[in-house]
Amino acid sequence: SFEKARAPTPVRSFTDFLQLLETHCPDNTEPIGISVAGVIQPENGLINSVNIPCLSGKKLGTELSDFLNRDVYVVNDANAFALAEATFGKARNHNIVLAIILGTGVGGGIVASGRILDGLSGTTGEWGHGPASTARTGASLPRIRCQCGQMQCIDALGSARGLERLHTHICSKHSDCEDVIDAWKNGDESASEAIDVWLDIVGGALASIVNFLGPSIVIVGGGLANADALISALDQEVRSRCLVNPGYPLLHTAECGPEQGLLGAAIHCHAQSTQ
């Protein structure tokens, strides 16, 4: 491991955030790559971060560069994850890579020909903020307001917490997502129904993306990626709903370990600083 330090991220004070980076950054002029949770507008570098509100409204790369007196390159954490997997993971040598995160939230990034696709607003790959649909099962869904303000987003119902919400909605009792998955594998009826609705929501949305984008591989990260049986079932759901079933598994769990974001940030930094 190349880890030198680990510290909690200051979320309320931008001054504390700056000082933390200054404390842990080597005292030289080499450029720095940073992976951060938030939407970064490519045109001006403005960031909107729900998880780290002190960063919202900041031109983070510019302000960090001025403060640290060196070049700083900031990349969205899901894009960093996608870039790491497309460069060193199972997705290497694939032209179009869709990397998705299924964990506390639902997100993702797209890499084409080795480059991150940012799009106009920096939201490319943010597939979690669209309406959840149960086209196959026809199941009713709990009315949940997503953090983005919309009702019944894929993020709110397709994440780990979303699976728990579905299970509670179906059987009127709360269980952790790990327990729901274990119960499903053991044949529990209510858990199986919750998993089936979850597969309907997430698999249907992913199939639409695969039809539109045409990736040759989909890399899965986040906490739910640790449930091999669930990802295998999701792969079958996605391929059964694609216009053309490729005949081989599309979904694969990430290979680059828990620090894909740091690896992706380093790759992004090197690419930007050597242009």
PDB file of C-alpha atoms in Angstrom, residues 58-163:
ATOM      1  CA  LYS A  58     -16.240  26.601  -4.879  1.00  0.00           C
ATOM      2  CA  LYS A  59     -13.969  26.519  -7.910  1.00  0.00           C
ATOM      3  CA  LEU A  60     -12.180  23.775  -6.084  1.00  0.00           C
ATOM      4  CA  GLY A  61      -9.245  23.116  -8.384  1.00  0.00           C
ATOM      5  CA  THR A  62      -8.432  26.812  -8.748  1.00  0.00           C
ATOM      6  CA  GLU A  63      -8.809  27.605  -5.045  1.00  0.00           C
ATOM      7  CA  LEU A  64      -6.739  24.616  -3.973  1.00  0.00           C
ATOM      8  CA  SER A  65      -4.071  25.466  -6.521  1.00  0.00           C
ATOM      9  CA  ASP A  66      -3.832  29.038  -5.217  1.00  0.00           C
ATOM     10  CA  PHE A  67      -3.744  27.902  -1.595  1.00  0.00           C
ATOM     11  CA  LEU A  68      -1.162  25.145  -2.077  1.00  0.00           C
ATOM     12  CA  ASN A  69       0.832  27.024  -4.729  1.00  0.00           C
ATOM     13  CA  ARG A  70       0.907  24.093  -7.136  1.00  0.00           C
ATOM     14  CA  ASP A  71      -1.248  22.587  -9.866  1.00  0.00           C
ATOM     15  CA  VAL A  72      -4.294  20.696  -8.566  1.00  0.00           C
ATOM     16  CA  TYR A  73      -6.553  18.522 -10.714  1.00  0.00           C
ATOM     17  CA  VAL A  74      -9.934  17.564  -9.268  1.00  0.00           C
ATOM     18  CA  VAL A  75     -12.054  14.700 -10.562  1.00  0.00           C
ATOM     19  CA  ASN A  76     -15.434  13.330  -9.532  1.00  0.00           C
ATOM     20  CA  ASP A  77     -15.036  10.160  -7.443  1.00  0.00           C
ATOM     21  CA  ALA A  78     -17.213   8.003  -9.714  1.00  0.00           C
ATOM     22  CA  ASN A  79     -15.263   9.186 -12.764  1.00  0.00           C
ATOM     23  CA  ALA A  80     -12.012   8.410 -10.939  1.00  0.00           C
ATOM     24  CA  PHE A  81     -13.334   4.924 -10.176  1.00  0.00           C
ATOM     25  CA  ALA A  82     -14.266   4.415 -13.841  1.00  0.00           C
ATOM     26  CA  LEU A  83     -10.869   5.630 -15.027  1.00  0.00           C
ATOM     27  CA  ALA A  84      -8.989   3.355 -12.616  1.00  0.00           C
ATOM     28  CA  GLU A  85     -10.956   0.299 -13.700  1.00  0.00           C
ATOM     29  CA  ALA A  86     -10.644   1.171 -17.399  1.00  0.00           C
ATOM     30  CA  THR A  87      -6.882   1.591 -17.026  1.00  0.00           C
ATOM     31  CA  PHE A  88      -5.840  -1.175 -14.644  1.00  0.00           C
ATOM     32  CA  GLY A  89      -8.943  -3.280 -13.905  1.00  0.00           C
ATOM     33  CA  LYS A  90     -11.005  -5.845 -15.756  1.00  0.00           C
ATOM     34  CA  ALA A  91     -12.200  -3.134 -18.153  1.00  0.00           C
ATOM     35  CA  ARG A  92      -8.755  -2.412 -19.581  1.00  0.00           C
ATOM     36  CA  ASN A  93      -8.673  -2.799 -23.364  1.00  0.00           C
ATOM     37  CA  HIS A  94     -12.414  -2.065 -23.586  1.00  0.00           C
ATOM     38  CA  ASN A  95     -13.335   0.947 -25.707  1.00  0.00           C
ATOM     39  CA  ILE A  96     -16.541   2.006 -23.930  1.00  0.00           C
ATOM     40  CA  VAL A  97     -16.622   1.349 -20.182  1.00  0.00           C
ATOM     41  CA  LEU A  98     -19.601   1.973 -17.934  1.00  0.00           C
ATOM     42  CA  ALA A  99     -18.652   1.887 -14.252  1.00  0.00           C
ATOM     43  CA  ILE A 100     -21.499   1.963 -11.755  1.00  0.00           C
ATOM     44  CA  ILE A 101     -21.635   2.396  -7.995  1.00  0.00           C
ATOM     45  CA  LEU A 102     -24.280   0.549  -5.984  1.00  0.00           C
ATOM     46  CA  GLY A 103     -23.833   1.418  -2.353  1.00  0.00           C
ATOM     47  CA  THR A 104     -25.000   4.251  -0.132  1.00  0.00           C
ATOM     48  CA  GLY A 105     -26.043   5.894  -3.388  1.00  0.00           C
ATOM     49  CA  VAL A 106     -26.320   5.025  -7.065  1.00  0.00           C
ATOM     50  CA  GLY A 107     -23.876   6.671  -9.451  1.00  0.00           C
ATOM     51  CA  GLY A 108     -21.344   5.991 -12.130  1.00  0.00           C
ATOM     52  CA  GLY A 109     -18.902   7.187 -14.731  1.00  0.00           C
ATOM     53  CA  ILE A 110     -18.154   6.562 -18.392  1.00  0.00           C
ATOM     54  CA  VAL A 111     -14.762   6.148 -20.012  1.00  0.00           C
ATOM     55  CA  ALA A 112     -14.447   6.048 -23.805  1.00  0.00           C
ATOM     56  CA  SER A 113     -11.123   5.421 -25.550  1.00  0.00           C
ATOM     57  CA  GLY A 114      -9.354   5.889 -22.228  1.00  0.00           C
ATOM     58  CA  ARG A 115     -10.888   9.297 -21.503  1.00  0.00           C
ATOM     59  CA  ILE A 116     -13.542  10.341 -18.993  1.00  0.00           C
ATOM     60  CA  LEU A 117     -16.751  11.650 -20.529  1.00  0.00           C
ATOM     61  CA  ASP A 118     -17.678  14.765 -18.554  1.00  0.00           C
ATOM     62  CA  GLY A 119     -20.438  16.168 -20.735  1.00  0.00           C
ATOM     63  CA  LEU A 120     -21.691  19.751 -20.615  1.00  0.00           C
ATOM     64  CA  SER A 121     -22.550  19.930 -16.915  1.00  0.00           C
ATOM     65  CA  GLY A 122     -20.339  17.246 -15.368  1.00  0.00           C
ATOM     66  CA  THR A 123     -23.294  14.953 -14.670  1.00  0.00           C
ATOM     67  CA  THR A 124     -22.447  12.302 -17.266  1.00  0.00           C
ATOM     68  CA  GLY A 125     -22.797   8.875 -15.662  1.00  0.00           C
ATOM     69  CA  GLU A 126     -25.158  10.093 -12.910  1.00  0.00           C
ATOM     70  CA  TRP A 127     -27.843   7.551 -13.752  1.00  0.00           C
ATOM     71  CA  GLY A 128     -29.276   7.423 -10.225  1.00  0.00           C
ATOM     72  CA  HIS A 129     -31.379  10.551 -10.570  1.00  0.00           C
ATOM     73  CA  GLY A 130     -34.181   9.409 -12.824  1.00  0.00           C
ATOM     74  CA  PRO A 131     -37.555   7.849 -12.040  1.00  0.00           C
ATOM     75  CA  ALA A 132     -37.584   4.278 -10.758  1.00  0.00           C
ATOM     76  CA  SER A 133     -39.799   1.978 -12.807  1.00  0.00           C
ATOM     77  CA  THR A 134     -41.196  -1.506 -12.174  1.00  0.00           C
ATOM     78  CA  ALA A 135     -42.141  -2.308 -15.756  1.00  0.00           C
ATOM     79  CA  ARG A 136     -41.646  -6.051 -15.327  1.00  0.00           C
ATOM     80  CA  THR A 137     -43.123  -6.722 -11.892  1.00  0.00           C
ATOM     81  CA  GLY A 138     -45.668  -3.912 -11.790  1.00  0.00           C
ATOM     82  CA  ALA A 139     -44.963  -3.569  -8.066  1.00  0.00           C
ATOM     83  CA  SER A 140     -46.060  -0.506  -6.131  1.00  0.00           C
ATOM     84  CA  LEU A 141     -43.226   1.579  -4.751  1.00  0.00           C
ATOM     85  CA  PRO A 142     -42.877   3.573  -1.525  1.00  0.00           C
ATOM     86  CA  ARG A 143     -42.992   7.326  -2.047  1.00  0.00           C
ATOM     87  CA  ILE A 144     -39.480   8.427  -1.161  1.00  0.00           C
ATOM     88  CA  ARG A 145     -38.044  11.870  -1.832  1.00  0.00           C
ATOM     89  CA  CYS A 146     -34.472  11.677  -3.082  1.00  0.00           C
ATOM     90  CA  GLN A 147     -31.767  14.050  -1.819  1.00  0.00           C
ATOM     91  CA  CYS A 148     -31.884  15.704  -5.252  1.00  0.00           C
ATOM     92  CA  GLY A 149     -35.491  16.742  -4.554  1.00  0.00           C
ATOM     93  CA  GLN A 150     -37.233  14.388  -6.955  1.00  0.00           C
ATOM     94  CA  MET A 151     -39.591  11.605  -5.936  1.00  0.00           C
ATOM     95  CA  GLN A 152     -38.753   7.903  -6.257  1.00  0.00           C
ATOM     96  CA  CYS A 153     -35.361   8.211  -7.919  1.00  0.00           C
ATOM     97  CA  ILE A 154     -33.342   5.126  -8.750  1.00  0.00           C
ATOM     98  CA  ASP A 155     -30.820   6.424  -6.195  1.00  0.00           C
ATOM     99  CA  ALA A 156     -33.432   6.344  -3.434  1.00  0.00           C
ATOM    100  CA  LEU A 157     -34.706   2.846  -4.266  1.00  0.00           C
ATOM    101  CA  GLY A 158     -31.786   1.118  -5.985  1.00  0.00           C
ATOM    102  CA  SER A 159     -29.108   1.828  -3.389  1.00  0.00           C
ATOM    103  CA  ALA A 160     -28.376  -0.304  -0.337  1.00  0.00           C
ATOM    104  CA  ARG A 161     -30.758   1.862   1.697  1.00  0.00           C
ATOM    105  CA  GLY A 162     -33.217   1.621  -1.177  1.00  0.00           C
ATOM    106  CA  LEU A 163     -33.228  -2.164  -0.958  1.00  0.00           C
TER     107      LEU A 163
END
